[in-house]
Amino acid sequence: MLRQCLAIARREFFFMWRDKSLRYILLAGPLLGLLIFYATYSPQVLKNIPAAIVDLDHSRAGQELIKNIQAAENLKITAYPGSYDELEELIKKGEVIAGVVIPEDYGKEVSLSRQARVEMIVDGSNMIYATNTTSAMLSVTRTLSAQTGVKVLVARGIQPTQARAAYQPVEFREEAWFNPTLNYAYFVVLALALNVWQQCCTLAACMNITGETGARSWYQIKALGLSRLRLFFSKSAAQIITFMVIALPVFFLAFVVCKLPLRCGFAVFLLFNLAFVIALHSVGTLASSLAREAVNATRFGMIIALPSFLLSGYSWPLEAMPPYLRFIAQILPQTWYFQGLNFLTFKDPGWAFMSQFFLAFLIIAAVCYGTAAIIVARRT
């Protein structure tokens, strides 16, 4: 029995290797994805955001505000339009992402210790730019507002130290945990590369049954009286091993070469990926059992693999999704995988917490493999 299973597994390895298109997709897809994503996000933090300043006041206070904005860490002032309309045109053309409009009475209002209004405009059509630009702008305005408030109190005869203490009696200290530098590459590069990997694996798994029953060799296998359970168990084992092997170079590049974070032990991380691969393969096997032809199996695989990352809650929180979408997302192994991936790479919460992810993979695999076995038994 063992010899027969090994022979079937060797046959499956040979078939997967002989299929050039499948071989190139499985080997090159995830690696190429990791390299492209790492190169794309290698700056780690969005810097030199193009911005413009419209100074309608031309006062000393306005010039001081301009200097503060110019000194902002991630902003780059590239234009000084003379009017609001000129700024609007620059933003429409995409030449600048943000703009600051200093009103005509800004210096007067500041000198009279009155509330002055400065308009900040951000191009919201690009959410990444908009979020980072708003953060950079707010850091400037908070600092300048505090400095202006202290100057007003000092002008009224209060000592500078007392003025600073009175203006800001509570000191708020910001501290980012698990990703202190808010490195965007740490958050997104590995996840995007593994998304390519899981898509390739899903497409391959969707051929597990259809690729066999739709071939002429299926009649020979039936004539030999070979157990269907033994056949598909051996084929599945070969495919799962292949999926894990092609992930190893991705992990090496990610954690050793690119120095992406991994807080848990590598053995735990491999075990987590193995559990996911089994669950993912079961979903592909179920899709393969439902398809009558190889083309339909591939279509099913695309329908499952492509939206799974968006539904996983990695790029958009699950809590913000409608209830019916959350229900669909929790059925997919990709949701549990990418959620768990974030915990293992950044936090390592321990086995007591991660056991729910392994249990989810086990349930998904049992349901999908069991359903696929029933469908194949009835059909053949």
Short mmCIF file of C-alpha atoms in Angstrom, two decimals, residues 13-366:
data_model
loop_
_atom_site.label_atom_id
_atom_site.label_comp_id
_atom_site.label_asym_id
_atom_site.label_seq_id
_atom_site.Cartn_x
_atom_site.Cartn_y
_atom_site.Cartn_z
CA PHE A 13 5.28 15.25 -9.01
CA PHE A 14 6.21 14.28 -12.57
CA PHE A 15 2.96 15.58 -14.02
CA MET A 16 3.25 18.91 -12.17
CA TRP A 17 6.86 19.34 -13.29
CA ARG A 18 6.10 18.36 -16.89
CA ASP A 19 3.39 21.04 -17.13
CA LYS A 20 5.63 24.00 -18.01
CA SER A 21 3.01 26.69 -17.51
CA LEU A 22 2.05 25.35 -14.08
CA ARG A 23 5.70 24.93 -13.15
CA TYR A 24 6.61 28.49 -14.05
CA ILE A 25 3.54 29.88 -12.30
CA LEU A 26 4.23 28.01 -9.06
CA LEU A 27 7.97 28.68 -9.02
CA ALA A 28 8.23 32.17 -10.45
CA GLY A 29 4.94 33.75 -9.41
CA PRO A 30 5.45 34.09 -5.63
CA LEU A 31 9.18 34.92 -5.91
CA LEU A 32 8.64 37.53 -8.58
CA GLY A 33 5.76 38.97 -6.58
CA LEU A 34 7.91 39.32 -3.45
CA LEU A 35 10.73 41.04 -5.34
CA ILE A 36 8.37 43.44 -7.10
CA PHE A 37 6.47 44.31 -3.92
CA TYR A 38 9.65 44.78 -1.89
CA ALA A 39 11.14 47.04 -4.56
CA THR A 40 7.90 49.01 -4.69
CA TYR A 41 7.68 49.56 -0.93
CA SER A 42 11.43 49.73 -0.23
CA PRO A 43 11.24 53.45 0.75
CA GLN A 44 9.21 52.13 3.73
CA VAL A 45 7.70 55.55 4.48
CA LEU A 46 6.03 57.93 2.04
CA LYS A 47 8.27 61.01 1.79
CA ASN A 48 8.57 64.13 -0.36
CA ILE A 49 4.81 64.52 -0.74
CA PRO A 50 4.36 67.41 -3.21
CA ALA A 51 2.51 70.33 -1.66
CA ALA A 52 1.83 73.98 -2.43
CA ILE A 53 1.40 77.11 -0.30
CA VAL A 54 -0.82 80.06 -1.18
CA ASP A 55 0.23 83.10 0.86
CA LEU A 56 -2.43 85.79 0.60
CA ASP A 57 -1.20 87.63 3.69
CA HIS A 58 2.55 88.21 3.10
CA SER A 59 3.06 89.03 6.77
CA ARG A 60 5.84 88.07 9.15
CA ALA A 61 3.53 85.59 10.87
CA GLY A 62 2.67 84.09 7.49
CA GLN A 63 6.35 83.68 6.63
CA GLU A 64 6.92 81.92 9.94
CA LEU A 65 4.07 79.54 9.15
CA ILE A 66 5.58 78.84 5.71
CA LYS A 67 8.95 78.00 7.30
CA ASN A 68 7.26 75.54 9.66
CA ILE A 69 5.48 73.84 6.78
CA GLN A 70 8.69 73.70 4.74
CA ALA A 71 10.39 71.97 7.66
CA ALA A 72 7.78 69.20 7.81
CA GLU A 73 9.49 65.83 7.56
CA ASN A 74 7.52 64.21 4.74
CA LEU A 75 6.34 67.26 2.79
CA LYS A 76 8.06 68.88 -0.17
CA ILE A 77 6.84 72.33 -1.15
CA THR A 78 6.99 72.39 -4.94
CA ALA A 79 4.81 75.38 -5.83
CA TYR A 80 3.72 78.77 -4.51
CA PRO A 81 0.57 79.64 -6.48
CA GLY A 82 -0.76 83.16 -6.19
CA SER A 83 -4.42 82.31 -5.74
CA TYR A 84 -6.86 79.65 -4.62
CA ASP A 85 -7.86 78.95 -8.23
CA GLU A 86 -4.26 78.26 -9.24
CA LEU A 87 -3.93 75.82 -6.34
CA GLU A 88 -7.11 74.07 -7.43
CA GLU A 89 -5.70 73.59 -10.94
CA LEU A 90 -2.45 72.16 -9.58
CA ILE A 91 -4.34 69.61 -7.50
CA LYS A 92 -6.63 68.68 -10.41
CA LYS A 93 -3.61 68.03 -12.64
CA GLY A 94 -1.93 65.94 -9.94
CA GLU A 95 1.09 68.24 -9.70
CA VAL A 96 0.59 68.62 -5.95
CA ILE A 97 -1.23 66.46 -3.43
CA ALA A 98 -1.94 69.10 -0.80
CA GLY A 99 -2.16 72.82 -0.38
CA VAL A 100 -2.15 75.37 2.42
CA VAL A 101 -3.97 78.68 2.01
CA ILE A 102 -2.89 81.48 4.37
CA PRO A 103 -5.72 84.08 4.47
CA GLU A 104 -5.17 87.81 4.05
CA ASP A 105 -5.83 88.68 7.69
CA TYR A 106 -3.72 85.88 9.19
CA GLY A 107 -0.93 88.10 10.57
CA LYS A 108 -3.40 90.62 11.98
CA GLU A 109 -5.44 87.98 13.77
CA VAL A 110 -2.33 86.40 15.29
CA SER A 111 -0.98 89.76 16.48
CA LEU A 112 -4.31 90.53 18.15
CA SER A 113 -4.34 87.08 19.84
CA ARG A 114 -7.45 86.12 17.94
CA GLN A 115 -8.27 82.79 16.39
CA ALA A 116 -6.78 82.60 12.90
CA ARG A 117 -8.00 80.14 10.28
CA VAL A 118 -5.66 78.45 7.81
CA GLU A 119 -7.15 76.16 5.16
CA MET A 120 -5.51 72.82 4.43
CA ILE A 121 -6.59 71.07 1.24
CA VAL A 122 -5.74 67.42 0.54
CA ASP A 123 -6.36 65.45 -2.64
CA GLY A 124 -8.54 62.59 -1.39
CA SER A 125 -8.54 60.65 -4.68
CA ASN A 126 -5.46 58.71 -3.52
CA MET A 127 -6.08 57.37 -0.02
CA ILE A 128 -2.43 56.50 0.68
CA TYR A 129 -1.28 60.00 -0.20
CA ALA A 130 -4.23 61.59 1.59
CA THR A 131 -3.66 59.74 4.87
CA ASN A 132 0.07 60.46 4.99
CA THR A 133 -0.37 64.07 3.91
CA THR A 134 -3.01 64.72 6.56
CA SER A 135 -0.74 63.23 9.22
CA ALA A 136 2.18 65.42 8.13
CA MET A 137 0.00 68.53 8.03
CA LEU A 138 -1.52 67.91 11.45
CA SER A 139 1.91 67.49 13.03
CA VAL A 140 2.84 70.95 11.74
CA THR A 141 -0.39 72.59 12.86
CA ARG A 142 -0.24 71.07 16.35
CA THR A 143 3.30 72.33 16.86
CA LEU A 144 2.56 75.78 15.48
CA SER A 145 -0.66 76.11 17.46
CA ALA A 146 1.17 75.33 20.68
CA GLN A 147 3.96 77.77 19.87
CA THR A 148 1.47 80.53 19.06
CA GLY A 149 -0.48 79.92 22.27
CA VAL A 150 2.68 80.11 24.36
CA LYS A 151 3.72 83.36 22.67
CA VAL A 152 0.35 84.92 23.47
CA LEU A 153 0.70 84.03 27.15
CA VAL A 154 4.29 85.32 27.26
CA ALA A 155 3.14 88.59 25.71
CA ARG A 156 0.73 88.96 28.63
CA GLY A 157 3.61 88.77 31.11
CA ILE A 158 3.60 85.07 32.00
CA GLN A 159 6.95 83.30 32.30
CA PRO A 160 7.78 81.00 29.32
CA THR A 161 7.94 77.85 31.47
CA GLN A 162 4.62 78.68 33.10
CA ALA A 163 3.12 79.52 29.71
CA ARG A 164 4.14 76.16 28.27
CA ALA A 165 2.78 74.32 31.30
CA ALA A 166 -0.48 76.28 31.22
CA TYR A 167 -1.02 75.81 27.51
CA GLN A 168 -0.36 72.08 27.58
CA PRO A 169 -1.05 70.78 31.11
CA VAL A 170 -1.27 67.18 29.85
CA GLU A 171 1.53 65.74 27.73
CA PHE A 172 0.42 63.08 25.27
CA ARG A 173 3.17 60.75 24.11
CA GLU A 174 2.60 58.68 20.98
CA GLU A 175 4.19 55.25 20.86
CA ALA A 176 3.62 52.69 18.10
CA TRP A 177 3.99 49.08 19.23
CA PHE A 178 5.07 46.08 17.11
CA ASN A 179 5.92 48.34 14.15
CA PRO A 180 7.56 51.38 15.82
CA THR A 181 8.56 53.15 12.60
CA LEU A 182 5.15 52.48 11.00
CA ASN A 183 7.04 50.80 8.17
CA TYR A 184 4.51 50.14 5.41
CA ALA A 185 6.78 47.54 3.79
CA TYR A 186 6.70 45.41 6.95
CA PHE A 187 2.92 45.38 6.85
CA VAL A 188 2.18 44.77 3.19
CA VAL A 189 5.10 43.16 1.28
CA LEU A 190 4.96 39.63 2.72
CA ALA A 191 1.16 39.59 2.68
CA LEU A 192 1.01 40.57 -1.00
CA ALA A 193 3.66 38.00 -1.96
CA LEU A 194 1.85 35.25 -0.07
CA ASN A 195 -1.38 36.34 -1.70
CA VAL A 196 0.21 35.58 -5.08
CA TRP A 197 1.40 32.25 -3.67
CA GLN A 198 -2.04 31.25 -2.39
CA GLN A 199 -3.64 32.20 -5.70
CA CYS A 200 -1.19 29.98 -7.60
CA CYS A 201 -1.78 27.13 -5.15
CA THR A 202 -5.55 27.49 -5.41
CA LEU A 203 -5.46 27.25 -9.20
CA ALA A 204 -3.27 24.14 -9.01
CA ALA A 205 -5.48 22.51 -6.34
CA CYS A 206 -8.57 23.06 -8.49
CA MET A 207 -7.15 20.51 -10.94
CA ASN A 208 -6.80 17.80 -8.28
CA ILE A 209 -9.88 15.83 -9.35
CA THR A 210 -10.84 17.27 -12.73
CA GLY A 211 -7.29 16.91 -13.99
CA GLU A 212 -7.53 13.17 -13.30
CA THR A 213 -11.12 12.26 -14.13
CA GLY A 214 -11.04 14.38 -17.28
CA ALA A 215 -7.98 12.58 -18.67
CA ARG A 216 -7.88 9.37 -20.69
CA SER A 217 -5.72 7.73 -18.05
CA TRP A 218 -8.74 7.77 -15.73
CA TYR A 219 -10.21 4.77 -17.54
CA GLN A 220 -6.96 2.87 -17.07
CA ILE A 221 -6.95 3.69 -13.37
CA LYS A 222 -10.53 2.49 -13.03
CA ALA A 223 -9.67 -0.70 -14.91
CA LEU A 224 -6.82 -1.40 -12.50
CA GLY A 225 -9.25 -1.21 -9.59
CA LEU A 226 -7.14 1.37 -7.76
CA SER A 227 -8.83 2.83 -4.69
CA ARG A 228 -10.07 6.37 -5.32
CA LEU A 229 -9.28 7.28 -1.72
CA ARG A 230 -5.69 6.09 -2.08
CA LEU A 231 -5.30 7.80 -5.44
CA PHE A 232 -6.51 11.24 -4.38
CA PHE A 233 -4.84 11.02 -0.97
CA SER A 234 -1.48 10.41 -2.65
CA LYS A 235 -2.09 13.12 -5.24
CA SER A 236 -3.13 15.59 -2.54
CA ALA A 237 -0.08 14.81 -0.41
CA ALA A 238 2.20 15.43 -3.40
CA GLN A 239 0.52 18.74 -4.18
CA ILE A 240 0.60 19.92 -0.55
CA ILE A 241 4.32 19.10 -0.31
CA THR A 242 4.91 21.01 -3.55
CA PHE A 243 3.02 24.05 -2.28
CA MET A 244 5.12 24.13 0.89
CA VAL A 245 8.40 23.66 -0.97
CA ILE A 246 7.75 26.58 -3.33
CA ALA A 247 6.97 28.78 -0.31
CA LEU A 248 10.38 28.17 1.30
CA PRO A 249 12.35 30.45 -1.08
CA VAL A 250 9.76 33.16 -0.46
CA PHE A 251 10.27 32.85 3.29
CA PHE A 252 14.05 32.89 2.87
CA LEU A 253 13.98 36.08 0.81
CA ALA A 254 11.44 37.71 3.11
CA PHE A 255 13.02 36.98 6.49
CA VAL A 256 16.72 36.54 5.70
CA VAL A 257 17.40 38.79 2.72
CA CYS A 258 14.73 41.50 3.09
CA LYS A 259 14.77 41.35 6.92
CA LEU A 260 10.99 41.44 7.27
CA PRO A 261 9.82 40.84 10.86
CA LEU A 262 8.95 37.40 12.23
CA ARG A 263 8.19 37.40 15.96
CA CYS A 264 7.24 33.74 16.33
CA GLY A 265 9.53 30.74 15.92
CA PHE A 266 10.10 29.58 12.36
CA ALA A 267 8.86 26.07 13.19
CA VAL A 268 5.54 27.49 14.40
CA PHE A 269 5.33 29.64 11.29
CA LEU A 270 5.90 26.61 9.04
CA LEU A 271 3.29 24.59 10.92
CA PHE A 272 0.81 27.43 10.52
CA ASN A 273 1.48 27.58 6.78
CA LEU A 274 1.14 23.81 6.47
CA ALA A 275 -2.26 23.90 8.18
CA PHE A 276 -3.33 26.67 5.82
CA VAL A 277 -2.10 24.81 2.73
CA ILE A 278 -4.12 21.74 3.71
CA ALA A 279 -7.26 23.85 4.18
CA LEU A 280 -6.60 25.75 0.95
CA HIS A 281 -6.04 22.52 -0.95
CA SER A 282 -9.31 21.13 0.39
CA VAL A 283 -11.20 24.15 -0.97
CA GLY A 284 -9.54 23.68 -4.35
CA THR A 285 -10.36 19.97 -4.28
CA LEU A 286 -14.00 20.74 -3.55
CA ALA A 287 -14.11 23.20 -6.46
CA SER A 288 -12.48 20.56 -8.66
CA SER A 289 -15.12 17.99 -7.70
CA LEU A 290 -17.90 20.40 -8.67
CA ALA A 291 -16.41 21.19 -12.08
CA ARG A 292 -17.13 18.97 -15.05
CA GLU A 293 -14.23 20.31 -17.10
CA ALA A 294 -10.74 21.64 -16.41
CA VAL A 295 -11.68 25.08 -17.74
CA ASN A 296 -14.53 25.39 -15.25
CA ALA A 297 -12.26 24.22 -12.44
CA THR A 298 -9.84 27.04 -13.28
CA ARG A 299 -12.71 29.51 -13.30
CA PHE A 300 -13.84 28.32 -9.89
CA GLY A 301 -10.28 28.75 -8.64
CA MET A 302 -10.12 32.33 -9.90
CA ILE A 303 -13.46 33.16 -8.30
CA ILE A 304 -12.17 31.86 -4.96
CA ALA A 305 -8.59 33.13 -5.06
CA LEU A 306 -8.89 36.66 -6.41
CA PRO A 307 -11.36 38.26 -3.94
CA SER A 308 -10.16 36.23 -0.94
CA PHE A 309 -7.43 38.71 0.02
CA LEU A 310 -9.87 41.64 -0.01
CA LEU A 311 -12.29 39.66 2.16
CA SER A 312 -9.58 38.49 4.56
CA GLY A 313 -9.67 41.68 6.61
CA TYR A 314 -6.00 42.42 6.02
CA SER A 315 -6.48 45.52 3.88
CA TRP A 316 -9.87 46.52 5.33
CA PRO A 317 -11.04 45.51 8.85
CA LEU A 318 -13.55 42.69 9.07
CA GLU A 319 -15.47 44.68 11.68
CA ALA A 320 -16.18 47.37 9.09
CA MET A 321 -17.68 44.90 6.60
CA PRO A 322 -21.40 44.07 6.34
CA PRO A 323 -22.44 41.01 8.41
CA TYR A 324 -23.08 38.80 5.36
CA LEU A 325 -19.58 39.53 4.01
CA ARG A 326 -18.03 38.73 7.39
CA PHE A 327 -19.84 35.39 7.33
CA ILE A 328 -18.50 34.60 3.84
CA ALA A 329 -15.01 35.71 4.85
CA GLN A 330 -14.93 33.40 7.87
CA ILE A 331 -15.65 30.41 5.62
CA LEU A 332 -12.54 31.05 3.54
CA PRO A 333 -9.18 29.77 4.84
CA GLN A 334 -7.48 32.88 3.43
CA THR A 335 -9.21 35.02 6.04
CA TRP A 336 -7.83 32.97 8.91
CA TYR A 337 -4.45 32.81 7.22
CA PHE A 338 -3.85 36.51 6.67
CA GLN A 339 -5.26 37.41 10.08
CA GLY A 340 -2.97 34.85 11.71
CA LEU A 341 -0.05 35.97 9.55
CA ASN A 342 -0.28 39.45 11.02
CA PHE A 343 -0.30 38.09 14.57
CA LEU A 344 2.67 35.77 14.02
CA THR A 345 4.88 38.24 12.19
CA PHE A 346 4.26 41.20 14.50
CA LYS A 347 3.09 39.93 17.91
CA ASP A 348 3.46 36.15 18.51
CA PRO A 349 0.44 35.91 20.86
CA GLY A 350 1.12 32.28 21.80
CA TRP A 351 -0.49 28.90 21.19
CA ALA A 352 -3.55 29.52 23.36
CA PHE A 353 -4.60 32.34 21.04
CA MET A 354 -3.43 30.83 17.74
CA SER A 355 -5.16 27.49 18.33
CA GLN A 356 -8.43 28.96 17.02
CA PHE A 357 -6.78 29.48 13.63
CA PHE A 358 -5.56 25.89 13.48
CA LEU A 359 -9.02 24.69 14.48
CA ALA A 360 -10.59 26.75 11.69
CA PHE A 361 -8.20 25.21 9.15
CA LEU A 362 -9.05 21.73 10.45
CA ILE A 363 -12.81 22.29 10.18
CA ILE A 364 -12.55 23.77 6.68
CA ALA A 365 -10.38 20.88 5.50
CA ALA A 366 -12.68 18.23 6.98
#
